[in-house]
Amino acid sequence: MTSPGDTSAPWAVPDHAPDRRPRLWTPGRTARRETRRRAPWALWVPGAIAALFLLLPLVGLLVRAPWSGLPDLITKHSVREALLLSLETATAATALSLVFGIPLAWLLARTRFPGRSLLRALVTLPLVLPPVVGGVALLLALGRRGIVGQRLDDWFGITLPFTTAGVVVAQTFVAMPFLIVSVEGALNSADRRFEDAAATLGADPWTTFRRVTVPLVAPAVAAGAALCWARALGEFGATITFAGNFPGTTTTMPLAVYLALETDTDAAIALSLVLLAVCVAVLVALRARWFPGARRLLRGRASRPTPVTVGPEGGLG
């Protein structure tokens, strides 16, 4: 029964009452779950073979590792020297990639100019270019008789080949594209309304880039920097071609592994284990919560927006 002044329908449900309406059965989600559980054997067999093929060399490395003498091998002077040099040059290459790679990624993602598609293809070319070819190209460009290196030597007395700086240059050449690809993808998927709002509030382009754009893509920058650092740490072909192999100057960990295989196999295995541990740590970091939102950005989704506030003088807070 309803009161005379009550105009609501007798079958209406009050706002505070729980929803007791029957729900329709939707087979979509259940079907998706069943599809995930029941994988065909035609996929299991080649998938297992592929996994075994990729994991077997790693298992062999772990089984044959000289675990009892591993601390002594890692602390040897030559091994420690190569390890420290690799860490220093990989960090320097990552820093250069951040300084120059982020602006290039922004230009490729946010501007339009003739030849942009060609430039994007050329920038990502080191991802698929054989490292030895990259080293030869660096020699022809930055060597003592290169088109630029000759001028650097004549005018400023700067020589890059066969020096530690040459190692950094070679590592930057092969590793920077990883950072550019990650940051450009994040910029393309990020919400541009926050940058438009900052410009409306009177922020200049540099302030907008520094206070709004960079925080928006920070997870992708961190992920790209980690990939860049790991790639630089493991670089071999371009380094030995452009910088040579001089102990204490250009002998990085991959080069030390290559040389140790001829004289000291245990030392080569120890160095390989160190490189393996570093690469695994980087991959775990990318998939864990050390870089919040990195997986969403790498999958092409937008990161969580950073709020834009106005300061007391009308600037960005």
PDB file of C-alpha atoms in Angstrom:
ATOM      1  CA  MET A   1       0.000   0.000   0.000  1.00  0.00           C
ATOM      2  CA  THR A   2       1.133   3.529  -0.773  1.00  0.00           C
ATOM      3  CA  SER A   3       0.076   6.829   0.699  1.00  0.00           C
ATOM      4  CA  PRO A   4      -2.208   9.123  -1.342  1.00  0.00           C
ATOM      5  CA  GLY A   5       0.580  11.615  -1.899  1.00  0.00           C
ATOM      6  CA  ASP A   6       3.115   9.041  -2.952  1.00  0.00           C
ATOM      7  CA  THR A   7       3.569   9.185  -6.723  1.00  0.00           C
ATOM      8  CA  SER A   8       6.239   6.522  -6.970  1.00  0.00           C
ATOM      9  CA  ALA A   9       5.413   3.234  -8.566  1.00  0.00           C
ATOM     10  CA  PRO A  10       4.668   0.375  -6.170  1.00  0.00           C
ATOM     11  CA  TRP A  11       7.385  -1.707  -7.797  1.00  0.00           C
ATOM     12  CA  ALA A  12      10.102   0.957  -7.440  1.00  0.00           C
ATOM     13  CA  VAL A  13      13.067   0.013  -5.277  1.00  0.00           C
ATOM     14  CA  PRO A  14      14.194   2.656  -2.713  1.00  0.00           C
ATOM     15  CA  ASP A  15      17.705   4.042  -3.068  1.00  0.00           C
ATOM     16  CA  HIS A  16      18.779   2.628   0.274  1.00  0.00           C
ATOM     17  CA  ALA A  17      17.438  -0.862  -0.424  1.00  0.00           C
ATOM     18  CA  PRO A  18      19.745  -3.547  -1.765  1.00  0.00           C
ATOM     19  CA  ASP A  19      19.422  -4.482  -5.394  1.00  0.00           C
ATOM     20  CA  ARG A  20      17.544  -7.826  -5.437  1.00  0.00           C
ATOM     21  CA  ARG A  21      16.885  -7.911  -9.145  1.00  0.00           C
ATOM     22  CA  PRO A  22      17.888 -11.145 -10.830  1.00  0.00           C
ATOM     23  CA  ARG A  23      21.087 -10.920 -12.829  1.00  0.00           C
ATOM     24  CA  LEU A  24      21.407 -12.410 -16.254  1.00  0.00           C
ATOM     25  CA  TRP A  25      24.049 -15.054 -16.800  1.00  0.00           C
ATOM     26  CA  THR A  26      26.744 -13.771 -19.135  1.00  0.00           C
ATOM     27  CA  PRO A  27      28.721 -16.618 -20.706  1.00  0.00           C
ATOM     28  CA  GLY A  28      31.507 -14.381 -22.026  1.00  0.00           C
ATOM     29  CA  ARG A  29      33.698 -14.280 -18.918  1.00  0.00           C
ATOM     30  CA  THR A  30      33.241 -17.972 -18.135  1.00  0.00           C
ATOM     31  CA  ALA A  31      34.026 -18.858 -21.729  1.00  0.00           C
ATOM     32  CA  ARG A  32      37.200 -16.794 -21.600  1.00  0.00           C
ATOM     33  CA  ARG A  33      38.283 -18.576 -18.429  1.00  0.00           C
ATOM     34  CA  GLU A  34      37.636 -21.977 -19.972  1.00  0.00           C
ATOM     35  CA  THR A  35      39.586 -20.947 -23.085  1.00  0.00           C
ATOM     36  CA  ARG A  36      42.574 -19.970 -20.970  1.00  0.00           C
ATOM     37  CA  ARG A  37      42.496 -23.266 -19.062  1.00  0.00           C
ATOM     38  CA  ARG A  38      42.164 -25.573 -22.028  1.00  0.00           C
ATOM     39  CA  ALA A  39      45.125 -24.887 -24.295  1.00  0.00           C
ATOM     40  CA  PRO A  40      45.462 -27.241 -27.286  1.00  0.00           C
ATOM     41  CA  TRP A  41      48.329 -29.719 -27.270  1.00  0.00           C
ATOM     42  CA  ALA A  42      49.370 -28.359 -30.636  1.00  0.00           C
ATOM     43  CA  LEU A  43      50.498 -25.229 -28.764  1.00  0.00           C
ATOM     44  CA  TRP A  44      51.829 -26.894 -25.616  1.00  0.00           C
ATOM     45  CA  VAL A  45      54.377 -29.061 -27.405  1.00  0.00           C
ATOM     46  CA  PRO A  46      56.194 -26.368 -29.475  1.00  0.00           C
ATOM     47  CA  GLY A  47      55.842 -23.908 -26.595  1.00  0.00           C
ATOM     48  CA  ALA A  48      57.543 -26.326 -24.210  1.00  0.00           C
ATOM     49  CA  ILE A  49      60.295 -27.001 -26.757  1.00  0.00           C
ATOM     50  CA  ALA A  50      60.884 -23.261 -27.177  1.00  0.00           C
ATOM     51  CA  ALA A  51      61.022 -22.721 -23.400  1.00  0.00           C
ATOM     52  CA  LEU A  52      63.442 -25.627 -23.011  1.00  0.00           C
ATOM     53  CA  PHE A  53      65.610 -24.301 -25.830  1.00  0.00           C
ATOM     54  CA  LEU A  54      65.847 -20.865 -24.183  1.00  0.00           C
ATOM     55  CA  LEU A  55      66.359 -22.112 -20.636  1.00  0.00           C
ATOM     56  CA  LEU A  56      68.777 -24.978 -21.295  1.00  0.00           C
ATOM     57  CA  PRO A  57      71.867 -22.763 -21.919  1.00  0.00           C
ATOM     58  CA  LEU A  58      71.138 -20.863 -18.710  1.00  0.00           C
ATOM     59  CA  VAL A  59      70.809 -24.109 -16.802  1.00  0.00           C
ATOM     60  CA  GLY A  60      74.108 -25.284 -18.266  1.00  0.00           C
ATOM     61  CA  LEU A  61      75.762 -22.068 -17.117  1.00  0.00           C
ATOM     62  CA  LEU A  62      74.427 -22.509 -13.592  1.00  0.00           C
ATOM     63  CA  VAL A  63      75.366 -26.196 -13.417  1.00  0.00           C
ATOM     64  CA  ARG A  64      78.934 -25.682 -14.628  1.00  0.00           C
ATOM     65  CA  ALA A  65      79.545 -22.604 -12.506  1.00  0.00           C
ATOM     66  CA  PRO A  66      82.454 -22.904 -10.040  1.00  0.00           C
ATOM     67  CA  TRP A  67      80.374 -21.919  -7.015  1.00  0.00           C
ATOM     68  CA  SER A  68      83.060 -22.760  -4.461  1.00  0.00           C
ATOM     69  CA  GLY A  69      85.665 -20.496  -6.052  1.00  0.00           C
ATOM     70  CA  LEU A  70      83.244 -17.866  -7.329  1.00  0.00           C
ATOM     71  CA  PRO A  71      84.123 -15.196  -4.704  1.00  0.00           C
ATOM     72  CA  ASP A  72      87.836 -15.465  -5.507  1.00  0.00           C
ATOM     73  CA  LEU A  73      87.192 -15.296  -9.259  1.00  0.00           C
ATOM     74  CA  ILE A  74      84.981 -12.223  -9.004  1.00  0.00           C
ATOM     75  CA  THR A  75      87.496 -10.417  -6.796  1.00  0.00           C
ATOM     76  CA  LYS A  76      90.425 -10.996  -9.156  1.00  0.00           C
ATOM     77  CA  HIS A  77      92.035  -7.780 -10.331  1.00  0.00           C
ATOM     78  CA  SER A  78      91.252  -8.262 -14.029  1.00  0.00           C
ATOM     79  CA  VAL A  79      87.655  -9.277 -13.364  1.00  0.00           C
ATOM     80  CA  ARG A  80      87.074  -6.479 -10.882  1.00  0.00           C
ATOM     81  CA  GLU A  81      88.638  -3.983 -13.275  1.00  0.00           C
ATOM     82  CA  ALA A  82      86.388  -5.072 -16.150  1.00  0.00           C
ATOM     83  CA  LEU A  83      83.339  -5.036 -13.883  1.00  0.00           C
ATOM     84  CA  LEU A  84      83.955  -1.525 -12.600  1.00  0.00           C
ATOM     85  CA  LEU A  85      84.698  -0.226 -16.102  1.00  0.00           C
ATOM     86  CA  SER A  86      81.478  -1.748 -17.427  1.00  0.00           C
ATOM     87  CA  LEU A  87      79.413  -0.244 -14.621  1.00  0.00           C
ATOM     88  CA  GLU A  88      80.951   3.192 -15.146  1.00  0.00           C
ATOM     89  CA  THR A  89      80.593   3.250 -18.925  1.00  0.00           C
ATOM     90  CA  ALA A  90      77.067   1.793 -18.897  1.00  0.00           C
ATOM     91  CA  THR A  91      75.971   4.423 -16.379  1.00  0.00           C
ATOM     92  CA  ALA A  92      77.554   7.198 -18.433  1.00  0.00           C
ATOM     93  CA  ALA A  93      75.901   5.894 -21.605  1.00  0.00           C
ATOM     94  CA  THR A  94      72.532   5.806 -19.842  1.00  0.00           C
ATOM     95  CA  ALA A  95      72.993   9.379 -18.617  1.00  0.00           C
ATOM     96  CA  LEU A  96      73.779  10.553 -22.159  1.00  0.00           C
ATOM     97  CA  SER A  97      70.753   8.663 -23.459  1.00  0.00           C
ATOM     98  CA  LEU A  98      68.509  10.393 -20.926  1.00  0.00           C
ATOM     99  CA  VAL A  99      69.865  13.847 -21.730  1.00  0.00           C
ATOM    100  CA  PHE A 100      69.560  13.512 -25.501  1.00  0.00           C
ATOM    101  CA  GLY A 101      67.058  10.686 -25.938  1.00  0.00           C
ATOM    102  CA  ILE A 102      64.103  12.171 -24.049  1.00  0.00           C
ATOM    103  CA  PRO A 103      64.041  15.395 -26.121  1.00  0.00           C
ATOM    104  CA  LEU A 104      64.306  13.361 -29.332  1.00  0.00           C
ATOM    105  CA  ALA A 105      61.455  11.110 -28.221  1.00  0.00           C
ATOM    106  CA  TRP A 106      59.342  14.202 -27.484  1.00  0.00           C
ATOM    107  CA  LEU A 107      60.071  15.646 -30.932  1.00  0.00           C
ATOM    108  CA  LEU A 108      59.105  12.385 -32.619  1.00  0.00           C
ATOM    109  CA  ALA A 109      55.886  12.081 -30.615  1.00  0.00           C
ATOM    110  CA  ARG A 110      54.615  15.665 -30.409  1.00  0.00           C
ATOM    111  CA  THR A 111      55.837  17.539 -33.468  1.00  0.00           C
ATOM    112  CA  ARG A 112      55.266  17.288 -37.197  1.00  0.00           C
ATOM    113  CA  PHE A 113      58.063  18.043 -39.645  1.00  0.00           C
ATOM    114  CA  PRO A 114      59.169  16.743 -43.051  1.00  0.00           C
ATOM    115  CA  GLY A 115      60.984  13.434 -42.825  1.00  0.00           C
ATOM    116  CA  ARG A 116      59.729  12.564 -39.342  1.00  0.00           C
ATOM    117  CA  SER A 117      58.860   8.977 -40.295  1.00  0.00           C
ATOM    118  CA  LEU A 118      62.252   8.499 -41.931  1.00  0.00           C
ATOM    119  CA  LEU A 119      63.990   9.922 -38.867  1.00  0.00           C
ATOM    120  CA  ARG A 120      62.061   7.552 -36.597  1.00  0.00           C
ATOM    121  CA  ALA A 121      63.121   4.597 -38.722  1.00  0.00           C
ATOM    122  CA  LEU A 122      66.769   5.683 -38.711  1.00  0.00           C
ATOM    123  CA  VAL A 123      66.752   6.318 -34.958  1.00  0.00           C
ATOM    124  CA  THR A 124      65.501   2.814 -34.243  1.00  0.00           C
ATOM    125  CA  LEU A 125      67.869   1.234 -36.763  1.00  0.00           C
ATOM    126  CA  PRO A 126      70.515   0.326 -34.123  1.00  0.00           C
ATOM    127  CA  LEU A 127      67.923  -2.025 -32.590  1.00  0.00           C
ATOM    128  CA  VAL A 128      68.239  -4.365 -35.573  1.00  0.00           C
ATOM    129  CA  LEU A 129      71.631  -3.313 -36.934  1.00  0.00           C
ATOM    130  CA  PRO A 130      74.463  -5.803 -36.249  1.00  0.00           C
ATOM    131  CA  PRO A 131      76.662  -4.250 -33.524  1.00  0.00           C
ATOM    132  CA  VAL A 132      79.808  -4.806 -35.577  1.00  0.00           C
ATOM    133  CA  VAL A 133      78.308  -2.781 -38.411  1.00  0.00           C
ATOM    134  CA  GLY A 134      77.492  -0.073 -35.884  1.00  0.00           C
ATOM    135  CA  GLY A 135      81.121  -0.070 -34.768  1.00  0.00           C
ATOM    136  CA  VAL A 136      82.337   0.291 -38.361  1.00  0.00           C
ATOM    137  CA  ALA A 137      79.899   3.153 -38.900  1.00  0.00           C
ATOM    138  CA  LEU A 138      81.185   4.871 -35.760  1.00  0.00           C
ATOM    139  CA  LEU A 139      84.745   4.522 -37.006  1.00  0.00           C
ATOM    140  CA  LEU A 140      83.855   6.098 -40.347  1.00  0.00           C
ATOM    141  CA  ALA A 141      82.067   8.964 -38.613  1.00  0.00           C
ATOM    142  CA  LEU A 142      84.045   9.581 -35.405  1.00  0.00           C
ATOM    143  CA  GLY A 143      87.379   7.891 -36.121  1.00  0.00           C
ATOM    144  CA  ARG A 144      90.596   9.832 -36.629  1.00  0.00           C
ATOM    145  CA  ARG A 145      89.892   9.892 -40.359  1.00  0.00           C
ATOM    146  CA  GLY A 146      86.132  10.032 -40.019  1.00  0.00           C
ATOM    147  CA  ILE A 147      83.957  12.801 -41.380  1.00  0.00           C
ATOM    148  CA  VAL A 148      83.561  14.300 -37.886  1.00  0.00           C
ATOM    149  CA  GLY A 149      86.348  12.650 -35.942  1.00  0.00           C
ATOM    150  CA  GLN A 150      89.021  14.176 -38.157  1.00  0.00           C
ATOM    151  CA  ARG A 151      87.761  17.659 -37.329  1.00  0.00           C
ATOM    152  CA  LEU A 152      87.626  16.839 -33.632  1.00  0.00           C
ATOM    153  CA  ASP A 153      91.230  15.688 -33.732  1.00  0.00           C
ATOM    154  CA  ASP A 154      92.511  18.639 -35.773  1.00  0.00           C
ATOM    155  CA  TRP A 155      90.602  21.423 -34.031  1.00  0.00           C
ATOM    156  CA  PHE A 156      90.252  20.223 -30.435  1.00  0.00           C
ATOM    157  CA  GLY A 157      92.682  17.319 -30.110  1.00  0.00           C
ATOM    158  CA  ILE A 158      89.833  14.942 -29.157  1.00  0.00           C
ATOM    159  CA  THR A 159      90.270  11.291 -30.118  1.00  0.00           C
ATOM    160  CA  LEU A 160      87.439   8.877 -29.378  1.00  0.00           C
ATOM    161  CA  PRO A 161      88.483   5.481 -30.818  1.00  0.00           C
ATOM    162  CA  PHE A 162      90.351   3.111 -28.490  1.00  0.00           C
ATOM    163  CA  THR A 163      89.551   5.187 -25.409  1.00  0.00           C
ATOM    164  CA  THR A 164      87.122   4.870 -22.507  1.00  0.00           C
ATOM    165  CA  ALA A 165      85.098   7.707 -24.019  1.00  0.00           C
ATOM    166  CA  GLY A 166      84.865   5.625 -27.177  1.00  0.00           C
ATOM    167  CA  VAL A 167      83.348   2.794 -25.129  1.00  0.00           C
ATOM    168  CA  VAL A 168      80.694   5.189 -23.833  1.00  0.00           C
ATOM    169  CA  VAL A 169      79.964   6.418 -27.360  1.00  0.00           C
ATOM    170  CA  ALA A 170      79.597   2.877 -28.693  1.00  0.00           C
ATOM    171  CA  GLN A 171      77.313   1.853 -25.835  1.00  0.00           C
ATOM    172  CA  THR A 172      75.193   4.968 -26.229  1.00  0.00           C
ATOM    173  CA  PHE A 173      74.776   4.322 -29.945  1.00  0.00           C
ATOM    174  CA  VAL A 174      73.335   0.840 -29.438  1.00  0.00           C
ATOM    175  CA  ALA A 175      71.401   1.505 -26.204  1.00  0.00           C
ATOM    176  CA  MET A 176      69.723   4.891 -26.708  1.00  0.00           C
ATOM    177  CA  PRO A 177      67.009   3.551 -29.078  1.00  0.00           C
ATOM    178  CA  PHE A 178      65.591   1.442 -26.239  1.00  0.00           C
ATOM    179  CA  LEU A 179      64.961   4.583 -24.220  1.00  0.00           C
ATOM    180  CA  ILE A 180      63.579   6.515 -27.199  1.00  0.00           C
ATOM    181  CA  VAL A 181      61.091   3.786 -28.101  1.00  0.00           C
ATOM    182  CA  SER A 182      59.824   3.492 -24.519  1.00  0.00           C
ATOM    183  CA  VAL A 183      59.421   7.231 -23.967  1.00  0.00           C
ATOM    184  CA  GLU A 184      57.879   7.891 -27.375  1.00  0.00           C
ATOM    185  CA  GLY A 185      55.279   5.178 -26.817  1.00  0.00           C
ATOM    186  CA  ALA A 186      54.400   6.659 -23.439  1.00  0.00           C
ATOM    187  CA  LEU A 187      54.090  10.157 -24.895  1.00  0.00           C
ATOM    188  CA  ASN A 188      51.781   8.915 -27.627  1.00  0.00           C
ATOM    189  CA  SER A 189      49.491   7.236 -25.090  1.00  0.00           C
ATOM    190  CA  ALA A 190      49.590   9.940 -22.399  1.00  0.00           C
ATOM    191  CA  ASP A 191      46.644  12.289 -21.941  1.00  0.00           C
ATOM    192  CA  ARG A 192      47.527  15.644 -23.506  1.00  0.00           C
ATOM    193  CA  ARG A 193      44.743  17.515 -21.750  1.00  0.00           C
ATOM    194  CA  PHE A 194      46.984  18.149 -18.764  1.00  0.00           C
ATOM    195  CA  GLU A 195      49.592  19.799 -20.957  1.00  0.00           C
ATOM    196  CA  ASP A 196      46.857  21.873 -22.591  1.00  0.00           C
ATOM    197  CA  ALA A 197      45.607  22.873 -19.148  1.00  0.00           C
ATOM    198  CA  ALA A 198      49.108  23.915 -18.106  1.00  0.00           C
ATOM    199  CA  ALA A 199      49.447  26.045 -21.235  1.00  0.00           C
ATOM    200  CA  THR A 200      46.049  27.609 -20.516  1.00  0.00           C
ATOM    201  CA  LEU A 201      47.235  28.507 -17.009  1.00  0.00           C
ATOM    202  CA  GLY A 202      50.142  30.424 -18.515  1.00  0.00           C
ATOM    203  CA  ALA A 203      52.960  27.908 -18.327  1.00  0.00           C
ATOM    204  CA  ASP A 204      55.621  28.200 -21.008  1.00  0.00           C
ATOM    205  CA  PRO A 205      56.539  25.099 -23.078  1.00  0.00           C
ATOM    206  CA  TRP A 206      59.671  24.341 -21.058  1.00  0.00           C
ATOM    207  CA  THR A 207      57.793  24.520 -17.751  1.00  0.00           C
ATOM    208  CA  THR A 208      55.037  22.332 -19.162  1.00  0.00           C
ATOM    209  CA  PHE A 209      57.560  19.773 -20.320  1.00  0.00           C
ATOM    210  CA  ARG A 210      59.442  19.783 -17.016  1.00  0.00           C
ATOM    211  CA  ARG A 211      56.523  19.924 -14.585  1.00  0.00           C
ATOM    212  CA  VAL A 212      53.777  18.062 -16.465  1.00  0.00           C
ATOM    213  CA  THR A 213      55.074  15.950 -19.355  1.00  0.00           C
ATOM    214  CA  VAL A 214      58.035  14.341 -17.596  1.00  0.00           C
ATOM    215  CA  PRO A 215      55.994  13.272 -14.518  1.00  0.00           C
ATOM    216  CA  LEU A 216      53.353  11.811 -16.828  1.00  0.00           C
ATOM    217  CA  VAL A 217      55.861   9.508 -18.542  1.00  0.00           C
ATOM    218  CA  ALA A 218      58.202   8.971 -15.587  1.00  0.00           C
ATOM    219  CA  PRO A 219      57.503   5.203 -15.352  1.00  0.00           C
ATOM    220  CA  ALA A 220      58.342   4.766 -19.027  1.00  0.00           C
ATOM    221  CA  VAL A 221      61.510   6.835 -18.592  1.00  0.00           C
ATOM    222  CA  ALA A 222      62.573   4.589 -15.707  1.00  0.00           C
ATOM    223  CA  ALA A 223      61.801   1.434 -17.665  1.00  0.00           C
ATOM    224  CA  GLY A 224      63.596   2.713 -20.766  1.00  0.00           C
ATOM    225  CA  ALA A 225      66.610   3.764 -18.701  1.00  0.00           C
ATOM    226  CA  ALA A 226      66.829   0.300 -17.144  1.00  0.00           C
ATOM    227  CA  LEU A 227      66.689  -1.374 -20.552  1.00  0.00           C
ATOM    228  CA  CYS A 228      69.233   1.108 -21.890  1.00  0.00           C
ATOM    229  CA  TRP A 229      71.614   0.439 -18.998  1.00  0.00           C
ATOM    230  CA  ALA A 230      71.335  -3.330 -19.372  1.00  0.00           C
ATOM    231  CA  ARG A 231      71.915  -3.109 -23.134  1.00  0.00           C
ATOM    232  CA  ALA A 232      74.958  -0.895 -22.653  1.00  0.00           C
ATOM    233  CA  LEU A 233      76.353  -3.234 -20.028  1.00  0.00           C
ATOM    234  CA  GLY A 234      76.217  -6.184 -22.409  1.00  0.00           C
ATOM    235  CA  GLU A 235      77.464  -4.443 -25.552  1.00  0.00           C
ATOM    236  CA  PHE A 236      80.283  -6.266 -27.338  1.00  0.00           C
ATOM    237  CA  GLY A 237      80.407  -5.846 -31.119  1.00  0.00           C
ATOM    238  CA  ALA A 238      80.399  -2.066 -31.446  1.00  0.00           C
ATOM    239  CA  THR A 239      82.722  -1.708 -28.456  1.00  0.00           C
ATOM    240  CA  ILE A 240      85.463  -3.999 -29.721  1.00  0.00           C
ATOM    241  CA  THR A 241      85.216  -2.534 -33.237  1.00  0.00           C
ATOM    242  CA  PHE A 242      85.242   1.136 -32.282  1.00  0.00           C
ATOM    243  CA  ALA A 243      87.070   1.175 -28.933  1.00  0.00           C
ATOM    244  CA  GLY A 244      89.275  -1.897 -29.190  1.00  0.00           C
ATOM    245  CA  ASN A 245      90.347  -4.117 -26.312  1.00  0.00           C
ATOM    246  CA  PHE A 246      92.838  -2.510 -23.938  1.00  0.00           C
ATOM    247  CA  PRO A 247      92.821  -3.789 -20.310  1.00  0.00           C
ATOM    248  CA  GLY A 248      91.841  -1.080 -17.877  1.00  0.00           C
ATOM    249  CA  THR A 249      90.775   1.271 -20.665  1.00  0.00           C
ATOM    250  CA  THR A 250      88.301  -0.405 -22.988  1.00  0.00           C
ATOM    251  CA  THR A 251      88.026  -4.019 -21.767  1.00  0.00           C
ATOM    252  CA  THR A 252      84.454  -4.269 -20.524  1.00  0.00           C
ATOM    253  CA  MET A 253      82.812  -7.359 -19.074  1.00  0.00           C
ATOM    254  CA  PRO A 254      81.647  -8.872 -22.401  1.00  0.00           C
ATOM    255  CA  LEU A 255      85.147  -8.447 -23.829  1.00  0.00           C
ATOM    256  CA  ALA A 256      86.645  -9.955 -20.683  1.00  0.00           C
ATOM    257  CA  VAL A 257      84.343 -12.962 -21.041  1.00  0.00           C
ATOM    258  CA  TYR A 258      85.453 -13.440 -24.643  1.00  0.00           C
ATOM    259  CA  LEU A 259      89.144 -13.284 -23.712  1.00  0.00           C
ATOM    260  CA  ALA A 260      88.773 -15.460 -20.610  1.00  0.00           C
ATOM    261  CA  LEU A 261      87.269 -18.291 -22.645  1.00  0.00           C
ATOM    262  CA  GLU A 262      90.711 -18.847 -24.205  1.00  0.00           C
ATOM    263  CA  THR A 263      92.722 -18.876 -20.971  1.00  0.00           C
ATOM    264  CA  ASP A 264      90.510 -19.123 -17.866  1.00  0.00           C
ATOM    265  CA  THR A 265      87.124 -20.759 -18.393  1.00  0.00           C
ATOM    266  CA  ASP A 266      86.099 -20.401 -14.746  1.00  0.00           C
ATOM    267  CA  ALA A 267      86.654 -16.645 -14.889  1.00  0.00           C
ATOM    268  CA  ALA A 268      84.572 -16.459 -18.048  1.00  0.00           C
ATOM    269  CA  ILE A 269      81.749 -18.344 -16.325  1.00  0.00           C
ATOM    270  CA  ALA A 270      81.984 -16.078 -13.285  1.00  0.00           C
ATOM    271  CA  LEU A 271      81.713 -12.950 -15.423  1.00  0.00           C
ATOM    272  CA  SER A 272      78.833 -14.487 -17.350  1.00  0.00           C
ATOM    273  CA  LEU A 273      77.016 -15.162 -14.089  1.00  0.00           C
ATOM    274  CA  VAL A 274      77.427 -11.542 -13.062  1.00  0.00           C
ATOM    275  CA  LEU A 275      75.986 -10.338 -16.370  1.00  0.00           C
ATOM    276  CA  LEU A 276      73.156 -12.862 -16.077  1.00  0.00           C
ATOM    277  CA  ALA A 277      72.315 -11.709 -12.562  1.00  0.00           C
ATOM    278  CA  VAL A 278      72.232  -8.077 -13.676  1.00  0.00           C
ATOM    279  CA  CYS A 279      69.925  -8.826 -16.612  1.00  0.00           C
ATOM    280  CA  VAL A 280      67.565 -10.879 -14.454  1.00  0.00           C
ATOM    281  CA  ALA A 281      67.459  -8.091 -11.874  1.00  0.00           C
ATOM    282  CA  VAL A 282      66.541  -5.565 -14.560  1.00  0.00           C
ATOM    283  CA  LEU A 283      63.744  -7.756 -15.914  1.00  0.00           C
ATOM    284  CA  VAL A 284      62.370  -8.365 -12.431  1.00  0.00           C
ATOM    285  CA  ALA A 285      62.478  -4.641 -11.745  1.00  0.00           C
ATOM    286  CA  LEU A 286      60.504  -3.890 -14.891  1.00  0.00           C
ATOM    287  CA  ARG A 287      57.785  -6.379 -13.952  1.00  0.00           C
ATOM    288  CA  ALA A 288      57.647  -5.572 -10.260  1.00  0.00           C
ATOM    289  CA  ARG A 289      56.446  -2.453  -8.528  1.00  0.00           C
ATOM    290  CA  TRP A 290      59.796  -0.711  -8.546  1.00  0.00           C
ATOM    291  CA  PHE A 291      58.548   1.258 -11.563  1.00  0.00           C
ATOM    292  CA  PRO A 292      54.812   1.828 -10.861  1.00  0.00           C
ATOM    293  CA  GLY A 293      52.789   1.839 -14.056  1.00  0.00           C
ATOM    294  CA  ALA A 294      55.682   0.761 -16.249  1.00  0.00           C
ATOM    295  CA  ARG A 295      53.860  -2.291 -17.503  1.00  0.00           C
ATOM    296  CA  ARG A 296      50.780  -0.255 -18.396  1.00  0.00           C
ATOM    297  CA  LEU A 297      52.888   2.188 -20.374  1.00  0.00           C
ATOM    298  CA  LEU A 298      54.815  -0.545 -22.153  1.00  0.00           C
ATOM    299  CA  ARG A 299      51.475  -2.063 -23.148  1.00  0.00           C
ATOM    300  CA  GLY A 300      50.400   1.218 -24.702  1.00  0.00           C
ATOM    301  CA  ARG A 301      48.141   2.450 -21.925  1.00  0.00           C
ATOM    302  CA  ALA A 302      48.237   5.892 -20.435  1.00  0.00           C
ATOM    303  CA  SER A 303      49.799   6.342 -17.053  1.00  0.00           C
ATOM    304  CA  ARG A 304      48.006   7.800 -14.094  1.00  0.00           C
ATOM    305  CA  PRO A 305      47.681  11.550 -14.680  1.00  0.00           C
ATOM    306  CA  THR A 306      49.556  13.998 -12.562  1.00  0.00           C
ATOM    307  CA  PRO A 307      47.338  16.764 -11.182  1.00  0.00           C
ATOM    308  CA  VAL A 308      48.097  20.285 -12.292  1.00  0.00           C
ATOM    309  CA  THR A 309      47.817  22.966  -9.659  1.00  0.00           C
ATOM    310  CA  VAL A 310      48.187  26.706  -9.801  1.00  0.00           C
ATOM    311  CA  GLY A 311      50.701  28.445  -7.591  1.00  0.00           C
ATOM    312  CA  PRO A 312      50.170  31.747  -5.791  1.00  0.00           C
ATOM    313  CA  GLU A 313      51.622  33.680  -8.722  1.00  0.00           C
ATOM    314  CA  GLY A 314      49.705  31.845 -11.404  1.00  0.00           C
ATOM    315  CA  GLY A 315      52.458  29.342 -12.177  1.00  0.00           C
ATOM    316  CA  LEU A 316      52.344  25.609 -11.945  1.00  0.00           C
ATOM    317  CA  GLY A 317      52.515  24.122  -8.479  1.00  0.00           C
TER     318      GLY A 317
END
